[in-house]
Coordinates of C-alpha atoms and ligand atoms in Angstrom, one line a residue:
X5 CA 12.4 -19.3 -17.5
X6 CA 14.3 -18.4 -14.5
X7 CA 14.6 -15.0 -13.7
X8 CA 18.4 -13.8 -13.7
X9 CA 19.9 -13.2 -9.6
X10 CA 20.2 -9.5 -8.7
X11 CA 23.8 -8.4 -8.7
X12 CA 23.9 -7.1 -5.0
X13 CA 25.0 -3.8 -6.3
X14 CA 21.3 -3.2 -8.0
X15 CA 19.7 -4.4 -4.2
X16 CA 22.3 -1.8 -2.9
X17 CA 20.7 1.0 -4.8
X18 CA 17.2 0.0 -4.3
X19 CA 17.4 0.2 -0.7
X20 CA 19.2 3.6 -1.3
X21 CA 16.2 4.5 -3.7
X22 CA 13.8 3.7 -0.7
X23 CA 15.5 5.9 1.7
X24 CA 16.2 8.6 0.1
X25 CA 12.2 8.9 -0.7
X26 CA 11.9 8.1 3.2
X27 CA 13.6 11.7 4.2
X28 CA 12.4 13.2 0.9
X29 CA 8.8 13.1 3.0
X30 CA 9.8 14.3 5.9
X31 CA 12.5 16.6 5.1
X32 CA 9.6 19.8 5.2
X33 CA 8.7 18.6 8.9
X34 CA 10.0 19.7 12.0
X35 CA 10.3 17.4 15.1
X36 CA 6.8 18.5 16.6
X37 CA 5.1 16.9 13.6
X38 CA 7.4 14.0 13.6
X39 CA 6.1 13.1 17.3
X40 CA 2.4 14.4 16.7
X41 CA -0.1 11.9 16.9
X42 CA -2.5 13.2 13.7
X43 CA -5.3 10.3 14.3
X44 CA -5.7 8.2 16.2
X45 CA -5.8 5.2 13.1
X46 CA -1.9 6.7 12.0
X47 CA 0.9 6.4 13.9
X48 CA 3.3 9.4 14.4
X49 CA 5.9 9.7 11.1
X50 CA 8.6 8.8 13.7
X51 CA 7.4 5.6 14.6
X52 CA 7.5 4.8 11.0
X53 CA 10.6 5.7 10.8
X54 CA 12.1 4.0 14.1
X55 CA 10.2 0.9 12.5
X56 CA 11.7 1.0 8.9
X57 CA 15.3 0.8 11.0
X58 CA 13.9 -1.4 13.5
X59 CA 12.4 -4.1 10.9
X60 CA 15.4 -3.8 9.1
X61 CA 17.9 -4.1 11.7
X62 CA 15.5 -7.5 13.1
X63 CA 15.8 -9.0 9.1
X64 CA 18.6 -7.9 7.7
X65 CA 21.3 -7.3 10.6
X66 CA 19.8 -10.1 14.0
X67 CA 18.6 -12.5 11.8
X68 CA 20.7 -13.0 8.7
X69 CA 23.8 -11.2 9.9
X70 CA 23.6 -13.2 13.4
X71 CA 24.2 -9.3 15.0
X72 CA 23.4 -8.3 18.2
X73 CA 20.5 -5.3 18.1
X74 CA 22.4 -2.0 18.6
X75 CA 20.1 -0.5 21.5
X76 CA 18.9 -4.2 23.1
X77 CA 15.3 -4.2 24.1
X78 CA 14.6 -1.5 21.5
X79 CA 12.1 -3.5 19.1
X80 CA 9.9 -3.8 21.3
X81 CA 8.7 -0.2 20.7
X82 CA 8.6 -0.7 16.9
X83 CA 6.6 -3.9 17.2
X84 CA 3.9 -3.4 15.0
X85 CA 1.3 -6.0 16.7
X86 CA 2.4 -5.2 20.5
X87 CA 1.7 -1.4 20.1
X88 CA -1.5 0.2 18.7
X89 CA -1.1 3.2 16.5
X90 CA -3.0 5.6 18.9
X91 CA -0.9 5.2 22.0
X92 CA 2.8 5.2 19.5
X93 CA 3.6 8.7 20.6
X94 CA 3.7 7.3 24.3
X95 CA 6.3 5.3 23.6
X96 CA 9.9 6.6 24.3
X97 CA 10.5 6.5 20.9
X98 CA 13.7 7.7 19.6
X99 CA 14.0 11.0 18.1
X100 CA 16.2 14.0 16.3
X101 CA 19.4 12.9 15.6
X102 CA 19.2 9.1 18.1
X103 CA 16.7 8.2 15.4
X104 CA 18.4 9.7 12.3
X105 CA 21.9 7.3 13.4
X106 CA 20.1 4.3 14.0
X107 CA 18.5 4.0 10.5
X108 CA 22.4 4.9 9.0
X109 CA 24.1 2.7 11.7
X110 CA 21.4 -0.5 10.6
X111 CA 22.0 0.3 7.2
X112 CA 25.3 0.3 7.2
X113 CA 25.3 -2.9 9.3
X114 CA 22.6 -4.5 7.0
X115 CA 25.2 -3.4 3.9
X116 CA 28.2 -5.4 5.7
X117 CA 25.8 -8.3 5.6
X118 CA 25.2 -8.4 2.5
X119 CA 28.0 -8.3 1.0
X120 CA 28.6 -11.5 3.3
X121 CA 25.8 -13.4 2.0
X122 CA 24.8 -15.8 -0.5
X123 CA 21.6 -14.8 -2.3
X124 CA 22.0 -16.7 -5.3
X125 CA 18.9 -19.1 -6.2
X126 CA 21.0 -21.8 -4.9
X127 CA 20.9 -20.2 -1.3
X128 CA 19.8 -22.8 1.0
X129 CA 17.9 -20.6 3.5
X130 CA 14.8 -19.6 1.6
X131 CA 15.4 -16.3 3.4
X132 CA 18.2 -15.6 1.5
X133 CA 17.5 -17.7 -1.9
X134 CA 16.7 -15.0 -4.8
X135 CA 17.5 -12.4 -2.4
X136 CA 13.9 -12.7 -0.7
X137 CA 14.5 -11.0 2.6
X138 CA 16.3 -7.6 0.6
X139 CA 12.9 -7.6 -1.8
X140 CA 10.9 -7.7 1.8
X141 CA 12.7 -4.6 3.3
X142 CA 12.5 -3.0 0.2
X143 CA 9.1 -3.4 0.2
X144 CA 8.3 -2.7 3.5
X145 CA 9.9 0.3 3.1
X146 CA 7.7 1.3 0.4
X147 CA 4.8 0.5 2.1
X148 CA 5.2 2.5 4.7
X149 CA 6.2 5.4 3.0
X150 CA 2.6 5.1 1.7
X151 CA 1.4 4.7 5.6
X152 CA 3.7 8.3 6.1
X153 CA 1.7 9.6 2.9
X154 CA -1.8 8.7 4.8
X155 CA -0.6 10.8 7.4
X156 CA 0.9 13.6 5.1
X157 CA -2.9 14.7 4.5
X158 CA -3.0 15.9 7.5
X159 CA -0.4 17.9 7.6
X160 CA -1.3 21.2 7.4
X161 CA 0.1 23.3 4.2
X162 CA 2.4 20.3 3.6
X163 CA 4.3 20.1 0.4
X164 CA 4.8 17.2 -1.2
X165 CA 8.4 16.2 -2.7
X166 CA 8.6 17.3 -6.7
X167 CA 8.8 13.8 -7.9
X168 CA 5.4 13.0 -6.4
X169 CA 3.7 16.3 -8.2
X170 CA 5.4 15.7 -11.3
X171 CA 5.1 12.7 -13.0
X172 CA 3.7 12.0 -16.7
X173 CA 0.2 10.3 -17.6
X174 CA 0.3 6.8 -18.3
X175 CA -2.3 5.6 -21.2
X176 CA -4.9 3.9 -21.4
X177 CA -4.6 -0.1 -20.8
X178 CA -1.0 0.3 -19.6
X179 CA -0.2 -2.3 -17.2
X180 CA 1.1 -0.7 -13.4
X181 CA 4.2 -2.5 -14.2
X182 CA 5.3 -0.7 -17.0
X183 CA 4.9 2.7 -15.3
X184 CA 7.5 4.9 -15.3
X185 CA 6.3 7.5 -12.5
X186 CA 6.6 6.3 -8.7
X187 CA 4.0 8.5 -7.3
X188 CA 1.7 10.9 -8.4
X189 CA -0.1 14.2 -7.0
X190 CA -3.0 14.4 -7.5
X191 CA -3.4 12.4 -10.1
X192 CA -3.7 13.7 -13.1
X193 CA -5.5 11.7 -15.6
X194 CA -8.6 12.8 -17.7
X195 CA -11.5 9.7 -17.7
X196 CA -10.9 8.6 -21.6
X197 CA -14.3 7.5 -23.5
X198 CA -13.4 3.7 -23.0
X199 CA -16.2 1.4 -23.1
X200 CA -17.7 1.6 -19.9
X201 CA -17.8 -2.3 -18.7
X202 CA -15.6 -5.1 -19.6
X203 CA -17.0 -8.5 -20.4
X204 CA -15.2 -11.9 -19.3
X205 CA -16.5 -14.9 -19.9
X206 CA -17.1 -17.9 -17.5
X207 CA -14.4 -20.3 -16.8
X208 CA -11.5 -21.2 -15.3
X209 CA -8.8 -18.6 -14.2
X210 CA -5.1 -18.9 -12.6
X211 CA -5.0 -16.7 -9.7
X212 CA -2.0 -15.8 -7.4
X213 CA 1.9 -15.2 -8.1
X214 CA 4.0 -17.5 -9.5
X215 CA 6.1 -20.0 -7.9
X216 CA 9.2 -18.3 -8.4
X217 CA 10.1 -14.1 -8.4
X218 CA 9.4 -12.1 -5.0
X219 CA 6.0 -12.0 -3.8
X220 CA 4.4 -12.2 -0.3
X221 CA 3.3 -15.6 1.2
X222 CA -1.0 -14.7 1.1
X223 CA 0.1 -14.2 -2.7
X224 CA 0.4 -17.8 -3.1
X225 CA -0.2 -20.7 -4.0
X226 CA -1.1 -20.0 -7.8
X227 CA -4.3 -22.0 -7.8
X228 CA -7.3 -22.0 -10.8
X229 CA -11.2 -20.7 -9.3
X230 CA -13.6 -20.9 -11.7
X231 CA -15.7 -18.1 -11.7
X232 CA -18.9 -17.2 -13.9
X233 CA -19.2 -14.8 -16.8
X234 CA -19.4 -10.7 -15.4
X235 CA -18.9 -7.4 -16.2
X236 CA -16.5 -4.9 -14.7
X237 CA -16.1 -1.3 -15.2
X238 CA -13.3 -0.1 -17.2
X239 CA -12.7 2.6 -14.7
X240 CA -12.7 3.5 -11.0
X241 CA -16.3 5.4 -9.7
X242 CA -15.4 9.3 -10.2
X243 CA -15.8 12.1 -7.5
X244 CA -19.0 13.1 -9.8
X245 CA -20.7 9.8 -9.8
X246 CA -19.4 9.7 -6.1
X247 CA -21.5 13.1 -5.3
X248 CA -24.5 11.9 -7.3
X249 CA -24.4 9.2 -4.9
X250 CA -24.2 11.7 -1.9
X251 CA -26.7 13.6 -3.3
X252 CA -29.5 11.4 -3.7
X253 CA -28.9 8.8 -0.3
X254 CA -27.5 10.9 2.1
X255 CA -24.4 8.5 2.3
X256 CA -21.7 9.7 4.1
X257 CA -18.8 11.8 2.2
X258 CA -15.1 10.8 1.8
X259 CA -12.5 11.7 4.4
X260 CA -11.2 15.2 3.3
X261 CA -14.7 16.0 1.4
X262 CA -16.0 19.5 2.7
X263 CA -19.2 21.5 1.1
X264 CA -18.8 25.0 -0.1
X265 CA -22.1 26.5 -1.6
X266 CA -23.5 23.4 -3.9
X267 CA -20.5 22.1 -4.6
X268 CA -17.5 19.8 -2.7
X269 CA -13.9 20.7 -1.8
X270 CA -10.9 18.7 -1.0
X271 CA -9.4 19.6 1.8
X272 CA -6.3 17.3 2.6
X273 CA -3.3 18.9 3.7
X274 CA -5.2 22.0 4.6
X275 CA -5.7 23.1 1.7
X276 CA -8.9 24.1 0.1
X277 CA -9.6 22.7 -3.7
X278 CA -12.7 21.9 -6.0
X279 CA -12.6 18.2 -6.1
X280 CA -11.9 17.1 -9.6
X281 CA -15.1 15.6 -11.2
X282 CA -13.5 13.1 -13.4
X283 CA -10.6 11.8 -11.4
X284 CA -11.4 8.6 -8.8
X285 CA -13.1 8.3 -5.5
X286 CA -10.4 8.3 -3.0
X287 CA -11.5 7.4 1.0
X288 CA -13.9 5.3 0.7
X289 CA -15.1 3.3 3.4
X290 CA -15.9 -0.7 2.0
X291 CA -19.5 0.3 3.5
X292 CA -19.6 2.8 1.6
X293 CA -18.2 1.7 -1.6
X294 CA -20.7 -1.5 -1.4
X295 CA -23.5 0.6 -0.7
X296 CA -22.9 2.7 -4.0
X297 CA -22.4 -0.5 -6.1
X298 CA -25.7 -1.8 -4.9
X299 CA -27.0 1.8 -5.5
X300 CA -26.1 1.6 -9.2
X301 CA -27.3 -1.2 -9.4
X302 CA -24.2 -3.5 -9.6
X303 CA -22.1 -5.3 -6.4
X304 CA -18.2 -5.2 -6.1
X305 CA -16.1 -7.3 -7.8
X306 CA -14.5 -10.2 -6.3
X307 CA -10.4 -10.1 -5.9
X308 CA -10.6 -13.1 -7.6
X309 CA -12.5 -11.2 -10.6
X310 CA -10.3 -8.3 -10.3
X311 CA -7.5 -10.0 -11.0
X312 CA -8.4 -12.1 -13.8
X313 CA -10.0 -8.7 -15.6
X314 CA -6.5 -6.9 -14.4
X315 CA -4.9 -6.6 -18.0
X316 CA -7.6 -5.2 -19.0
X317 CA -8.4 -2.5 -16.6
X318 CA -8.0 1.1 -16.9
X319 CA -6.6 3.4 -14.1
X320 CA -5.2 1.2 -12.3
X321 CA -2.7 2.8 -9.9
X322 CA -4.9 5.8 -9.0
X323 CA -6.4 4.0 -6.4
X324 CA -6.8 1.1 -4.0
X325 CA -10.0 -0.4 -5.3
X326 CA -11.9 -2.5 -2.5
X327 CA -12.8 -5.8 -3.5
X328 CA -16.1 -7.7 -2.2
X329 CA -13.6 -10.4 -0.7
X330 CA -12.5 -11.0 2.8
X331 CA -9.1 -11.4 3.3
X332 CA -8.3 -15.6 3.2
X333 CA -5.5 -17.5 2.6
X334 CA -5.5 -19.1 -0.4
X335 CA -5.2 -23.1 -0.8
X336 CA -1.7 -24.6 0.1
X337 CA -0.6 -20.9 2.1
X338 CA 2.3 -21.0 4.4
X339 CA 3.4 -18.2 6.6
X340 CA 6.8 -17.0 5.1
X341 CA 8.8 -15.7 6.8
X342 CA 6.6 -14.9 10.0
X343 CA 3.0 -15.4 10.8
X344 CA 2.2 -11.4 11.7
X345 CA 2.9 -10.7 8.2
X346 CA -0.8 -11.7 6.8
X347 CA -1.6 -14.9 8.4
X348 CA -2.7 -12.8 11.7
X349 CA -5.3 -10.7 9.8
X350 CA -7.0 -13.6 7.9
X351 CA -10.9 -13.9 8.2
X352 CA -13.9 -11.9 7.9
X353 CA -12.8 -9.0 9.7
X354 CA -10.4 -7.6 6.6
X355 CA -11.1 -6.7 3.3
X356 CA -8.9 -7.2 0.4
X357 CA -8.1 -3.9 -1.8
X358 CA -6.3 -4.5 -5.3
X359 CA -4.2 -2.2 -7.8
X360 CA -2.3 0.4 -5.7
X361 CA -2.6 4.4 -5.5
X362 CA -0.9 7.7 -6.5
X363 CA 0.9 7.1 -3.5
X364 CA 2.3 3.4 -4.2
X365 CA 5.6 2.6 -5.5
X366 CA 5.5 1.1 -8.6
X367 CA 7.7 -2.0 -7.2
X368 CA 5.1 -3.1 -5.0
X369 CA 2.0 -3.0 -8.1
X370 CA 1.3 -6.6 -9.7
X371 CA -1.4 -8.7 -10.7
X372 CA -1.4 -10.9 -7.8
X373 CA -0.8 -8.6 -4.9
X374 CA -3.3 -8.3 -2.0
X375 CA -3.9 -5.6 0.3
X376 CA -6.0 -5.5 3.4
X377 CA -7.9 -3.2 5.8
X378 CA -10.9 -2.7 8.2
X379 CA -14.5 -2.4 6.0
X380 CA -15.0 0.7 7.8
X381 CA -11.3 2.7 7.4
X382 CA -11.3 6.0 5.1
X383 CA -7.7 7.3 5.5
X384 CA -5.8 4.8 3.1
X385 CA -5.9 6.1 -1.0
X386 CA -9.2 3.7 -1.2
X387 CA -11.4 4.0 -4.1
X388 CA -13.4 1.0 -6.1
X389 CA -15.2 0.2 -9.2
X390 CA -18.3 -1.9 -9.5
X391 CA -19.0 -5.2 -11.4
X392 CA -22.0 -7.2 -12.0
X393 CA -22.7 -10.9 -13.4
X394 CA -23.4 -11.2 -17.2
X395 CA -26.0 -13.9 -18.3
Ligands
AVJ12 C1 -0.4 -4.6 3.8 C2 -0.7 -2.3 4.2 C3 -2.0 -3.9 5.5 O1 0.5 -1.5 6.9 O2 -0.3 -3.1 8.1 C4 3.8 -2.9 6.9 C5 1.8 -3.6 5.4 N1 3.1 -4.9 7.1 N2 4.5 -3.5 7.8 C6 0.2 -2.7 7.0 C7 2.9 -3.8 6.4 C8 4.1 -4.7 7.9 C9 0.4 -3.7 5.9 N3 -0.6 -3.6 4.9
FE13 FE1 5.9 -2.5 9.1

C-alpha cells in the first residue's frame, strides 16, 4: 500500500515543531556559550545553528526554490566537510540577532517555496517526489538538535527544556515508533525482569528500509543476509554491570563518570549525581563496549542482527547501542541526494550505532536506520548490549 502524500500544511508544522525545540535549547544560554568552543569533538551551538539555516536555505530555498543565497559566499562557513568542529568558533560566524534573522528569513523563503511546489508522489524530481527533501530538513534538524544536546552536557548548571525532563515510561517491548515522548532526561526506566537473552534462529532476514516512505540513501536497498542462529540481550549493559567491568579490568570509565568514596557520580552539566545502577551505559567508546562484550564473555552484535532482533528488543531509545559492524553501503546504494551525506564516511574507519537515545526525536527512530561514528568517540548518548552465537 502506498502511503497517503503529506498535506503541506502537516510539513509546515513539523518544521515549526523542529524549530521551536531548536530555541527551546538554547533559550537558557547567553551569547558567550553560543560562541564557546566546549571540546574540541563539538562544535560551538552557533555553528549548529548558522548550519540548520544554512542547509536549509542550500535545499529548500537555492536548490528547489532556484533562489539566490541571502548573504552569497556564506555556506561556506556552515560547510560541514570543509570545516572541522575544533576550529568552528574561528569562523566569522554569524551571531545575536544576524544569526536569529537568517534562520526566520530562510524559513520564510523556504515556506514561499513550498507552497510553490509539487510534492505529490507523482513529482518528477525525486527531490521533491513524497516530499523527500522537507523529511531531510526535518530530519537534519533533529539530528542536530541531538549534536546541540552532546554539547549541553557540558554546560555548566544547564537546564534542560521541561518536555525533555518530563516525559512518561514507555513499556516493555514497545516499538520506538509508537513512543509518545520526544526526549527524555534522564531516562527514567527501571530494568524489568525480562528474560535476559533473546534467541533467533538461523536464516534468512530482510534488512534495510523499504522502497517507498522517507529514509536515508545508506538505508537502502532492502536486501536479505542470512545470518546464523544467536542470542542477544533483552536490554542495554547497565551502569552496575558497566562498574563491575571497571572494577575488575581497569577499563577506562564513561565520559562524565567521576569517583566519590567507592562509588561513581555523573557529572554532566556540572552537576554532581549517583549514577543510576539500573539505567544504561551511556559514553561508551566502541573499544570499550567491545572489550566488555568479550569480558562477559559474549561479542557485539552485528547491525545486521540488531535489526532483525529489533521488535523484539527492550529499551530501545535510551541509547545509541554500537554495533560490531563498520559502516558499508549496502548492495545496489546510491548517494541521494549528495555523496557527503554517508557515502563519504563508508569503510572501516566508522562504526554503525542502532536504536537512538533519550536525546533522539522520535521521527528519526526506525528499524532500518543507521548511525555512525569514530570507534574511539565517548560524547554521543552511546551505550551497547552484547550478543553471542547459539549452537
Ligand atoms: C548521522 C549523526 C553521523 O552528525 O555527522 C548532520 C548527521 N549529517 N548533518 C552527523 C548529519 C549532516 C551525522 N550523523
Ligand atoms: Fe548537518
Amino acid at each position: 500500500m502506498k502511503a497517503q502524500p503529506q498535506p503541506k500544511a502537516a510539513i509546515a508544522d513539523r518544521l515549526a515543531e523542529a524549530r521551536r525545540r531548536t530555541y527551546e535549547l538554547i533559550e537558557p544560554l547567553d551569547e558567550a556559550q553560543l560562541n564557546r568552543v566546549y571540546s574540541p569533538l563539538l562544535s560551538p551551538l552557533a555553528w549548529d545553528l548558522g548550519h540548520i539555516a544554512n542547509f536549509e536555505e542550500l535545499w529548500l530555498v537555492q536548490t528547489v526554490g532556484e533562489r539566490e543565497p541571502l548573504h552569497g559566499e556564506l555556506g561556506r562557513l556552515y560547510d560541514a566537510i570543509e570545516n572541522p568542529r575544533r576550529s568552528r568558533n574561528e569562523l566569522p560566524l554569524l551571531r545575536d540577532a544576524e544569526l536569529r534573522s537568517y534562520l526566520a528569513d530562510v524559513r520564510e523563503r523556504a515556506l514561499e517555496v513550498l507552497d510553490e511546489v509539487d510534492i505529490s508522489p507523482e513529482a518528477e524530481d525525486p527531490l521533491l517526489r513524497d516530499g523527500f527533501v522537507y523529511e531531510l530538513l526535518i530530519a537534519h534538524e533533529q539530528q542536530h538538535n541531538e549534536t546541540m544536546l552532546q554539547l549541553l552536557q557540558m554546560v555548566e548548571d544547564y537546564e534542560l527544556p521541561d518536555a525533555l525532563s518530563s516525559v512518561g515510561h514507555h513499556s516493555p517491548g514497545q516499538a520506538p515508533g509508537q513512543l509518545a515522548r520526544r526526549f527524555e532526561y534522564p531516562p527514567v526506566r527501571e530494568m524489568p525482569h525480562a528474560p535476559p537473552t533473546i534467541r533467533l534462529p538461523g536464516g534468512q532476514y530482510e534488512i534495510g528500509a523499504p522502497a517507498t516512505g522517507f529514509a536515508y540513501d545508506n538505508e537502502r536497498s532492502r536486501h536479505t543476509v542470512e545470518l546464523a542462529p544467536f542470542e542477544i540481550d533483552s536490554w542495554p549493559v547497565t551502569n552496575r554491570e558497566y562498574a563491575q567491568f571497571v572494577a575488575e579490568t581497569g577499563a577506562e570509565v564513561p565520559l562524565y563518570w567521576e569517583r566519590e568514596g567507592d562509588g561513581w557520580i555523573h557529572t554532566a552539566m556540572g552537576r554532581r549525581e549517583p549514577v543510576a545502577t539500573d539505567q544504561p551505559v551511556t559514553h561508551v567508546s566502541w573499544h570499550e563496549a567491545d572489550a566488555f562484550a568479550r569480558w562477559a564473555g559474549k561479542r557485539l552484535p552485528s547491525e545486521h542482527e540488531w535489526e532483525a532482533a529489533h521488535p523484539q528488543l527492550d529499551a530501545v531509545g535510551e541509547v545509541w547501542e554500537w554495533t560490531a559492524s563498520d559502516f558499508l553501503a549496502y548492495p545496489g546504494f546510491e548517494a541521494f541526494p549528495y555523496r557527503e551525506y554517508s557515502e563519504v564516511f563508508f569503510g572501516d574507519e566508522h562504526k554503525v550505532l542502532r536504536g537512538g537515545s533519550w536525546a533522539t526525536h522520535r521521527n528519526l527512530m526506525r528499524p532500518s536506520f543507521r548511525n555512525w561514528d569514530l570507534p574511539q568517540r565517548r560524547q554521543i548518548f552511546s551505550g551497547f548490549r552484547c550478543a553471542k552465537d547459539a549452537g
